[in-house]
Amino acid sequence: MSLSYLLKRCGLTAYTLVVVSLIVFAVTQVLPGDAATMLLGENATPAALAAIRDRLGLDAPVWVQYGHWLLGVLHGDFGTSLRTGQPVGPVMIEALGRSLLLAVLAIGFMLTLAVPLGVLAAVRRGRAADLLVSLVSYVGVSLPEFVTATLFGLLFADWLQWLPATGYVPMTENPAKSLQHLVLPVLTVSVILIAHVSRMVRSELVDVLHTDYIRAARLKGLSARAVLLKHGLRNALLPTITIVALDVGYLLGGVIVVEEIFALPGIGRQLIVAIEARDLPAIQAGALIMAATYSVVNFAADLAYAALDKRIQYD
């Protein structure tokens, strides 16, 4: 992998974030309602509204407002919350940490189940195990997050009373209780991921097992286990890296519903609160941070793919 490719990829990522920042800022400008009115209330006098708009720079041209906001972001200043009066950057970064913890646990749990299920379905192609994995995968993909969350909540929190239904405990405060509160959200977001990735592994592995180099490995006398794990699965998992990176986009979007249902104070829930209060700096910061996270994950996936597959040469 050449230095020129890394520089081009970094430049593309930066360009993407600039475009996203433009879209985010434009969308927040056309939201219904008025930030000054939301801040002071419906009974505020025209003079008070004019003063707050002047103080916040809301009466400046849109391109000037965008320039000031982007300049602040480049210096690590995402603005001040209209709702709390506190800087929104640290709040959103802390919330992102909670969402990323949920995402990492979900991806880890997903990989421990999805890869073996995909391998089993590929090896037992056309048999009962393959049909069962396919059926479970289709059901998992078909269920929306709020349905899965409701079913898990009723089963594990209400009926069995094994797990807390809602709430959050910081990992630094009580790790065991924190993990208990994360089990249901992790299970909920993992359902679709497991269904998606297991089908991908199964499809890729079926194709790989019919290639010439797999036949050559068998003719050399290698055991079925060595052929499957060393030659088949390794190559079949390469596309899965890209799929997992794309699933981060689903996680960052899907966790908004999950966090709201389970009262998990992640970045998705913070974004919902900001939208309800029309807290423009918080909305802009949350959306941009989520987009930046997704871009960085995809950048890392490209690098990992190139490192694992030596056949790929980037100029």
mmCIF file of C-alpha atoms in Angstrom:
data_model
loop_
_atom_site.group_PDB
_atom_site.id
_atom_site.type_symbol
_atom_site.label_atom_id
_atom_site.label_comp_id
_atom_site.label_asym_id
_atom_site.label_seq_id
_atom_site.Cartn_x
_atom_site.Cartn_y
_atom_site.Cartn_z
ATOM 1 C CA MET A 1 0.000 0.000 0.000
ATOM 2 C CA SER A 2 1.565 3.227 -1.162
ATOM 3 C CA LEU A 3 1.780 6.548 0.629
ATOM 4 C CA SER A 4 -0.003 8.224 -2.280
ATOM 5 C CA TYR A 5 -3.033 5.995 -1.771
ATOM 6 C CA LEU A 6 -3.144 6.815 1.949
ATOM 7 C CA LEU A 7 -2.995 10.525 1.178
ATOM 8 C CA LYS A 8 -5.724 10.209 -1.464
ATOM 9 C CA ARG A 9 -7.910 8.209 0.933
ATOM 10 C CA CYS A 10 -7.413 10.760 3.720
ATOM 11 C CA GLY A 11 -8.277 13.543 1.304
ATOM 12 C CA LEU A 12 -11.426 11.718 0.192
ATOM 13 C CA THR A 13 -12.463 11.230 3.814
ATOM 14 C CA ALA A 14 -11.913 14.920 4.560
ATOM 15 C CA TYR A 15 -13.874 15.913 1.444
ATOM 16 C CA THR A 16 -16.736 13.616 2.487
ATOM 17 C CA LEU A 17 -16.879 15.189 5.929
ATOM 18 C CA VAL A 18 -16.981 18.704 4.444
ATOM 19 C CA VAL A 19 -19.899 17.695 2.208
ATOM 20 C CA VAL A 20 -21.642 16.069 5.185
ATOM 21 C CA SER A 21 -21.110 19.210 7.256
ATOM 22 C CA LEU A 22 -22.777 21.264 4.515
ATOM 23 C CA ILE A 23 -25.749 18.909 4.393
ATOM 24 C CA VAL A 24 -26.091 18.796 8.184
ATOM 25 C CA PHE A 25 -25.940 22.575 8.475
ATOM 26 C CA ALA A 26 -28.410 23.055 5.625
ATOM 27 C CA VAL A 27 -30.881 20.592 7.119
ATOM 28 C CA THR A 28 -30.779 22.251 10.529
ATOM 29 C CA GLN A 29 -31.501 25.595 8.897
ATOM 30 C CA VAL A 30 -34.772 24.385 7.366
ATOM 31 C CA LEU A 31 -36.103 22.677 10.480
ATOM 32 C CA PRO A 32 -39.501 24.070 11.520
ATOM 33 C CA GLY A 33 -39.607 26.511 14.396
ATOM 34 C CA ASP A 34 -37.226 29.195 15.581
ATOM 35 C CA ALA A 35 -34.251 28.561 17.855
ATOM 36 C CA ALA A 36 -34.649 31.900 19.632
ATOM 37 C CA THR A 37 -38.325 31.222 20.310
ATOM 38 C CA MET A 38 -37.529 27.702 21.545
ATOM 39 C CA LEU A 39 -34.947 29.195 23.878
ATOM 40 C CA LEU A 40 -36.983 32.086 25.316
ATOM 41 C CA GLY A 41 -40.509 30.721 24.948
ATOM 42 C CA GLU A 42 -43.596 31.771 23.012
ATOM 43 C CA ASN A 43 -44.209 34.837 25.214
ATOM 44 C CA ALA A 44 -40.821 36.440 24.595
ATOM 45 C CA THR A 45 -40.865 40.037 23.390
ATOM 46 C CA PRO A 46 -39.590 40.956 19.908
ATOM 47 C CA ALA A 47 -36.745 42.902 21.498
ATOM 48 C CA ALA A 48 -35.650 39.892 23.556
ATOM 49 C CA LEU A 49 -35.835 37.632 20.491
ATOM 50 C CA ALA A 50 -33.782 40.106 18.455
ATOM 51 C CA ALA A 51 -31.184 40.325 21.215
ATOM 52 C CA ILE A 52 -30.778 36.545 21.515
ATOM 53 C CA ARG A 53 -30.553 36.160 17.732
ATOM 54 C CA ASP A 54 -27.829 38.815 17.662
ATOM 55 C CA ARG A 55 -25.943 37.158 20.533
ATOM 56 C CA LEU A 56 -26.098 33.729 18.906
ATOM 57 C CA GLY A 57 -25.385 35.058 15.426
ATOM 58 C CA LEU A 58 -28.690 33.764 14.080
ATOM 59 C CA ASP A 59 -29.370 36.986 12.199
ATOM 60 C CA ALA A 60 -26.155 36.704 10.144
ATOM 61 C CA PRO A 61 -26.224 35.332 6.573
ATOM 62 C CA VAL A 62 -26.357 31.539 6.398
ATOM 63 C CA TRP A 63 -22.941 31.242 4.755
ATOM 64 C CA VAL A 64 -21.412 33.341 7.542
ATOM 65 C CA GLN A 65 -23.064 31.141 10.181
ATOM 66 C CA TYR A 66 -21.717 28.035 8.438
ATOM 67 C CA GLY A 67 -18.217 29.479 8.228
ATOM 68 C CA HIS A 68 -18.140 30.341 11.927
ATOM 69 C CA TRP A 69 -19.491 26.905 12.847
ATOM 70 C CA LEU A 70 -17.037 25.011 10.612
ATOM 71 C CA LEU A 71 -14.110 27.053 11.895
ATOM 72 C CA GLY A 72 -15.120 26.240 15.452
ATOM 73 C CA VAL A 73 -15.431 22.533 14.621
ATOM 74 C CA LEU A 74 -11.923 22.508 13.148
ATOM 75 C CA HIS A 75 -10.708 23.911 16.484
ATOM 76 C CA GLY A 76 -12.680 21.320 18.467
ATOM 77 C CA ASP A 77 -15.492 23.703 19.412
ATOM 78 C CA PHE A 78 -18.900 22.342 18.378
ATOM 79 C CA GLY A 79 -20.775 25.224 19.950
ATOM 80 C CA THR A 80 -22.880 25.725 23.062
ATOM 81 C CA SER A 81 -26.142 23.927 23.691
ATOM 82 C CA LEU A 82 -29.176 26.191 23.490
ATOM 83 C CA ARG A 83 -30.933 23.891 25.939
ATOM 84 C CA THR A 84 -28.333 23.503 28.710
ATOM 85 C CA GLY A 85 -25.877 26.327 28.028
ATOM 86 C CA GLN A 86 -22.994 23.818 28.127
ATOM 87 C CA PRO A 87 -20.495 22.973 25.340
ATOM 88 C CA VAL A 88 -22.029 20.233 23.199
ATOM 89 C CA GLY A 89 -18.737 18.660 22.094
ATOM 90 C CA PRO A 90 -17.817 16.878 25.356
ATOM 91 C CA VAL A 91 -21.418 15.746 25.877
ATOM 92 C CA MET A 92 -21.680 14.233 22.397
ATOM 93 C CA ILE A 93 -18.229 12.629 22.576
ATOM 94 C CA GLU A 94 -19.138 11.012 25.900
ATOM 95 C CA ALA A 95 -22.445 9.820 24.452
ATOM 96 C CA LEU A 96 -20.603 8.477 21.386
ATOM 97 C CA GLY A 97 -18.413 6.421 23.726
ATOM 98 C CA ARG A 98 -21.510 4.714 25.136
ATOM 99 C CA SER A 99 -22.867 4.037 21.651
ATOM 100 C CA LEU A 100 -19.508 2.675 20.484
ATOM 101 C CA LEU A 101 -19.373 0.374 23.500
ATOM 102 C CA LEU A 102 -22.773 -0.968 22.487
ATOM 103 C CA ALA A 103 -21.606 -1.311 18.865
ATOM 104 C CA VAL A 104 -18.358 -3.100 19.780
ATOM 105 C CA LEU A 105 -20.155 -5.568 22.053
ATOM 106 C CA ALA A 106 -22.811 -6.176 19.382
ATOM 107 C CA ILE A 107 -20.217 -6.759 16.648
ATOM 108 C CA GLY A 108 -18.188 -9.068 18.901
ATOM 109 C CA PHE A 109 -21.287 -11.070 19.822
ATOM 110 C CA MET A 110 -22.384 -11.119 16.198
ATOM 111 C CA LEU A 111 -19.058 -12.489 14.927
ATOM 112 C CA THR A 112 -18.987 -15.289 17.500
ATOM 113 C CA LEU A 113 -22.344 -16.535 16.185
ATOM 114 C CA ALA A 114 -22.593 -15.368 12.576
ATOM 115 C CA VAL A 115 -19.316 -16.873 11.334
ATOM 116 C CA PRO A 116 -19.921 -20.402 12.752
ATOM 117 C CA LEU A 117 -23.530 -20.311 11.519
ATOM 118 C CA GLY A 118 -22.396 -19.252 8.057
ATOM 119 C CA VAL A 119 -19.750 -21.980 7.949
ATOM 120 C CA LEU A 120 -22.252 -24.595 9.121
ATOM 121 C CA ALA A 121 -24.764 -23.537 6.462
ATOM 122 C CA ALA A 122 -22.093 -23.640 3.726
ATOM 123 C CA VAL A 123 -20.696 -27.015 4.738
ATOM 124 C CA ARG A 124 -24.208 -28.476 5.098
ATOM 125 C CA ARG A 125 -25.487 -26.789 1.961
ATOM 126 C CA GLY A 126 -28.993 -27.930 1.042
ATOM 127 C CA ARG A 127 -29.424 -29.916 4.257
ATOM 128 C CA ALA A 128 -31.495 -29.285 7.364
ATOM 129 C CA ALA A 129 -28.800 -27.131 9.057
ATOM 130 C CA ASP A 130 -28.553 -24.867 6.008
ATOM 131 C CA LEU A 131 -32.316 -24.483 5.788
ATOM 132 C CA LEU A 132 -32.579 -23.737 9.509
ATOM 133 C CA VAL A 133 -29.847 -21.071 9.397
ATOM 134 C CA SER A 134 -31.493 -19.532 6.332
ATOM 135 C CA LEU A 135 -34.898 -19.467 8.017
ATOM 136 C CA VAL A 136 -33.512 -17.854 11.179
ATOM 137 C CA SER A 137 -31.596 -15.319 9.068
ATOM 138 C CA TYR A 138 -34.655 -14.294 7.071
ATOM 139 C CA VAL A 139 -36.696 -13.874 10.250
ATOM 140 C CA GLY A 140 -33.915 -11.817 11.842
ATOM 141 C CA VAL A 141 -33.627 -9.480 8.867
ATOM 142 C CA SER A 142 -37.408 -9.046 8.708
ATOM 143 C CA LEU A 143 -37.899 -7.923 12.313
ATOM 144 C CA PRO A 144 -37.606 -4.145 12.968
ATOM 145 C CA GLU A 145 -35.529 -3.073 15.951
ATOM 146 C CA PHE A 146 -38.494 -1.884 18.006
ATOM 147 C CA VAL A 147 -40.234 -5.263 17.588
ATOM 148 C CA THR A 148 -37.115 -7.198 18.587
ATOM 149 C CA ALA A 149 -36.509 -4.858 21.538
ATOM 150 C CA THR A 150 -40.099 -5.283 22.735
ATOM 151 C CA LEU A 151 -39.937 -9.091 22.477
ATOM 152 C CA PHE A 152 -36.615 -9.289 24.326
ATOM 153 C CA GLY A 153 -37.863 -6.874 26.986
ATOM 154 C CA LEU A 154 -41.016 -8.896 27.583
ATOM 155 C CA LEU A 155 -39.132 -12.186 27.703
ATOM 156 C CA PHE A 156 -36.001 -11.400 29.718
ATOM 157 C CA ALA A 157 -37.090 -8.372 31.772
ATOM 158 C CA ASP A 158 -40.821 -8.843 32.341
ATOM 159 C CA TRP A 159 -41.514 -12.581 32.310
ATOM 160 C CA LEU A 160 -38.195 -14.125 33.388
ATOM 161 C CA GLN A 161 -36.946 -11.006 35.242
ATOM 162 C CA TRP A 162 -33.344 -11.895 34.495
ATOM 163 C CA LEU A 163 -32.285 -8.483 33.209
ATOM 164 C CA PRO A 164 -33.179 -4.813 33.803
ATOM 165 C CA ALA A 165 -35.570 -3.439 31.199
ATOM 166 C CA THR A 166 -34.109 0.069 30.927
ATOM 167 C CA GLY A 167 -31.429 2.315 32.370
ATOM 168 C CA TYR A 168 -27.687 2.710 32.252
ATOM 169 C CA VAL A 169 -24.848 2.316 34.745
ATOM 170 C CA PRO A 170 -21.356 3.633 33.833
ATOM 171 C CA MET A 171 -18.747 0.912 33.334
ATOM 172 C CA THR A 172 -16.367 2.710 35.715
ATOM 173 C CA GLU A 173 -18.996 2.731 38.461
ATOM 174 C CA ASN A 174 -20.112 -0.903 38.403
ATOM 175 C CA PRO A 175 -18.883 -3.081 35.486
ATOM 176 C CA ALA A 176 -21.147 -6.028 36.276
ATOM 177 C CA LYS A 177 -24.315 -3.967 36.539
ATOM 178 C CA SER A 178 -23.304 -1.946 33.482
ATOM 179 C CA LEU A 179 -23.044 -5.118 31.393
ATOM 180 C CA GLN A 180 -26.421 -6.293 32.702
ATOM 181 C CA HIS A 181 -28.036 -3.130 31.376
ATOM 182 C CA LEU A 182 -26.282 -3.564 28.016
ATOM 183 C CA VAL A 183 -27.358 -7.171 27.387
ATOM 184 C CA LEU A 184 -30.806 -6.388 25.960
ATOM 185 C CA PRO A 185 -29.605 -3.542 23.674
ATOM 186 C CA VAL A 186 -26.740 -5.739 22.432
ATOM 187 C CA LEU A 187 -29.083 -8.648 21.717
ATOM 188 C CA THR A 188 -31.498 -6.354 19.901
ATOM 189 C CA VAL A 189 -28.991 -4.796 17.511
ATOM 190 C CA SER A 190 -27.189 -8.135 17.032
ATOM 191 C CA VAL A 191 -30.215 -9.923 15.571
ATOM 192 C CA ILE A 192 -30.101 -8.212 12.181
ATOM 193 C CA LEU A 193 -26.286 -8.247 12.124
ATOM 194 C CA ILE A 194 -26.138 -11.994 12.771
ATOM 195 C CA ALA A 195 -28.715 -12.680 10.081
ATOM 196 C CA HIS A 196 -26.940 -10.429 7.582
ATOM 197 C CA VAL A 197 -23.354 -11.589 8.149
ATOM 198 C CA SER A 198 -24.166 -15.312 8.451
ATOM 199 C CA ARG A 199 -25.802 -15.216 5.018
ATOM 200 C CA MET A 200 -22.790 -13.362 3.616
ATOM 201 C CA VAL A 201 -20.303 -15.877 5.079
ATOM 202 C CA ARG A 202 -22.389 -18.767 3.786
ATOM 203 C CA SER A 203 -22.619 -17.331 0.262
ATOM 204 C CA GLU A 204 -18.928 -16.428 0.030
ATOM 205 C CA LEU A 205 -17.754 -19.744 1.475
ATOM 206 C CA VAL A 206 -19.917 -21.754 -0.943
ATOM 207 C CA ASP A 207 -18.304 -19.869 -3.846
ATOM 208 C CA VAL A 208 -14.777 -20.260 -2.454
ATOM 209 C CA LEU A 209 -15.150 -24.013 -1.876
ATOM 210 C CA HIS A 210 -15.785 -24.473 -5.606
ATOM 211 C CA THR A 211 -12.660 -22.647 -6.790
ATOM 212 C CA ASP A 212 -9.646 -24.285 -8.419
ATOM 213 C CA TYR A 213 -7.209 -23.575 -5.601
ATOM 214 C CA ILE A 214 -9.496 -25.345 -3.132
ATOM 215 C CA ARG A 215 -9.562 -28.392 -5.430
ATOM 216 C CA ALA A 216 -5.762 -28.205 -5.658
ATOM 217 C CA ALA A 217 -5.485 -28.092 -1.867
ATOM 218 C CA ARG A 218 -7.646 -31.202 -1.589
ATOM 219 C CA LEU A 219 -5.585 -33.025 -4.223
ATOM 220 C CA LYS A 220 -2.449 -32.288 -2.181
ATOM 221 C CA GLY A 221 -3.919 -34.418 0.570
ATOM 222 C CA LEU A 222 -4.781 -31.672 3.032
ATOM 223 C CA SER A 223 -7.444 -32.549 5.571
ATOM 224 C CA ALA A 224 -10.971 -31.225 5.113
ATOM 225 C CA ARG A 225 -10.507 -29.122 8.259
ATOM 226 C CA ALA A 226 -7.311 -27.519 6.950
ATOM 227 C CA VAL A 227 -8.861 -26.817 3.565
ATOM 228 C CA LEU A 228 -11.920 -25.250 5.165
ATOM 229 C CA LEU A 229 -10.207 -23.104 7.779
ATOM 230 C CA LYS A 230 -6.854 -22.230 6.216
ATOM 231 C CA HIS A 231 -7.852 -21.784 2.578
ATOM 232 C CA GLY A 232 -11.620 -21.500 2.420
ATOM 233 C CA LEU A 233 -12.709 -19.478 5.420
ATOM 234 C CA ARG A 234 -9.807 -17.041 5.291
ATOM 235 C CA ASN A 235 -10.722 -15.940 1.768
ATOM 236 C CA ALA A 236 -14.453 -16.054 2.397
ATOM 237 C CA LEU A 237 -14.129 -13.678 5.338
ATOM 238 C CA LEU A 238 -12.473 -10.892 3.332
ATOM 239 C CA PRO A 239 -15.752 -9.448 1.993
ATOM 240 C CA THR A 240 -17.148 -9.700 5.512
ATOM 241 C CA ILE A 241 -14.778 -6.918 6.585
ATOM 242 C CA THR A 242 -16.518 -4.533 4.215
ATOM 243 C CA ILE A 243 -19.941 -5.745 5.317
ATOM 244 C CA VAL A 244 -19.101 -5.215 8.988
ATOM 245 C CA ALA A 245 -17.873 -1.693 8.202
ATOM 246 C CA LEU A 246 -21.138 -0.958 6.392
ATOM 247 C CA ASP A 247 -23.057 -2.396 9.335
ATOM 248 C CA VAL A 248 -21.506 0.314 11.501
ATOM 249 C CA GLY A 249 -23.708 2.686 9.536
ATOM 250 C CA TYR A 250 -26.697 0.587 10.527
ATOM 251 C CA LEU A 251 -25.525 0.548 14.139
ATOM 252 C CA LEU A 252 -25.175 4.318 14.291
ATOM 253 C CA GLY A 253 -28.652 4.699 12.803
ATOM 254 C CA GLY A 254 -30.350 1.716 14.385
ATOM 255 C CA VAL A 255 -29.138 2.410 17.901
ATOM 256 C CA ILE A 256 -31.205 5.605 17.920
ATOM 257 C CA VAL A 257 -34.347 3.491 18.273
ATOM 258 C CA VAL A 258 -32.702 0.986 20.612
ATOM 259 C CA GLU A 259 -31.218 3.646 22.871
ATOM 260 C CA GLU A 260 -34.579 5.382 23.142
ATOM 261 C CA ILE A 261 -36.395 2.147 24.019
ATOM 262 C CA PHE A 262 -33.866 1.037 26.634
ATOM 263 C CA ALA A 263 -33.121 4.576 27.931
ATOM 264 C CA LEU A 264 -29.435 4.258 27.061
ATOM 265 C CA PRO A 265 -27.834 7.743 26.987
ATOM 266 C CA GLY A 266 -25.882 7.232 23.790
ATOM 267 C CA ILE A 267 -25.408 9.651 20.935
ATOM 268 C CA GLY A 268 -28.632 8.533 19.258
ATOM 269 C CA ARG A 269 -30.735 9.390 22.291
ATOM 270 C CA GLN A 270 -28.876 12.685 22.730
ATOM 271 C CA LEU A 271 -29.688 13.508 19.113
ATOM 272 C CA ILE A 272 -33.397 12.811 19.654
ATOM 273 C CA VAL A 273 -33.452 15.101 22.697
ATOM 274 C CA ALA A 274 -31.661 17.817 20.700
ATOM 275 C CA ILE A 275 -34.139 17.543 17.813
ATOM 276 C CA GLU A 276 -37.130 17.744 20.160
ATOM 277 C CA ALA A 277 -35.688 20.902 21.743
ATOM 278 C CA ARG A 278 -34.481 22.267 18.391
ATOM 279 C CA ASP A 279 -31.023 22.567 19.893
ATOM 280 C CA LEU A 280 -29.190 23.383 16.673
ATOM 281 C CA PRO A 281 -25.574 23.118 17.935
ATOM 282 C CA ALA A 282 -26.310 19.736 19.530
ATOM 283 C CA ILE A 283 -28.022 18.451 16.370
ATOM 284 C CA GLN A 284 -25.143 19.604 14.181
ATOM 285 C CA ALA A 285 -22.513 18.156 16.501
ATOM 286 C CA GLY A 286 -24.258 14.813 16.897
ATOM 287 C CA ALA A 287 -24.873 14.298 13.184
ATOM 288 C CA LEU A 288 -21.349 15.341 12.206
ATOM 289 C CA ILE A 289 -19.701 13.149 14.855
ATOM 290 C CA MET A 290 -21.734 10.139 13.723
ATOM 291 C CA ALA A 291 -20.764 10.781 10.097
ATOM 292 C CA ALA A 292 -17.095 11.192 11.021
ATOM 293 C CA THR A 293 -17.153 7.923 12.965
ATOM 294 C CA TYR A 294 -18.669 6.089 10.005
ATOM 295 C CA SER A 295 -16.054 7.555 7.632
ATOM 296 C CA VAL A 296 -13.167 6.562 9.897
ATOM 297 C CA VAL A 297 -14.509 3.011 10.264
ATOM 298 C CA ASN A 298 -14.787 2.628 6.487
ATOM 299 C CA PHE A 299 -11.262 4.000 6.073
ATOM 300 C CA ALA A 300 -9.984 1.430 8.591
ATOM 301 C CA ALA A 301 -11.905 -1.334 6.782
ATOM 302 C CA ASP A 302 -10.224 -0.437 3.479
ATOM 303 C CA LEU A 303 -6.807 -0.594 5.107
ATOM 304 C CA ALA A 304 -7.592 -3.918 6.802
ATOM 305 C CA TYR A 305 -8.876 -5.398 3.539
ATOM 306 C CA ALA A 306 -5.719 -4.360 1.709
ATOM 307 C CA ALA A 307 -3.501 -5.735 4.491
ATOM 308 C CA LEU A 308 -5.256 -9.130 4.533
ATOM 309 C CA ASP A 309 -5.568 -9.600 0.778
ATOM 310 C CA LYS A 310 -2.086 -9.303 -0.726
ATOM 311 C CA ARG A 311 -3.539 -9.509 -4.234
ATOM 312 C CA ILE A 312 -4.903 -5.979 -3.893
ATOM 313 C CA GLN A 313 -2.490 -3.244 -4.939
ATOM 314 C CA TYR A 314 -3.397 0.380 -4.275
ATOM 315 C CA ASP A 315 -1.587 3.079 -6.179
#
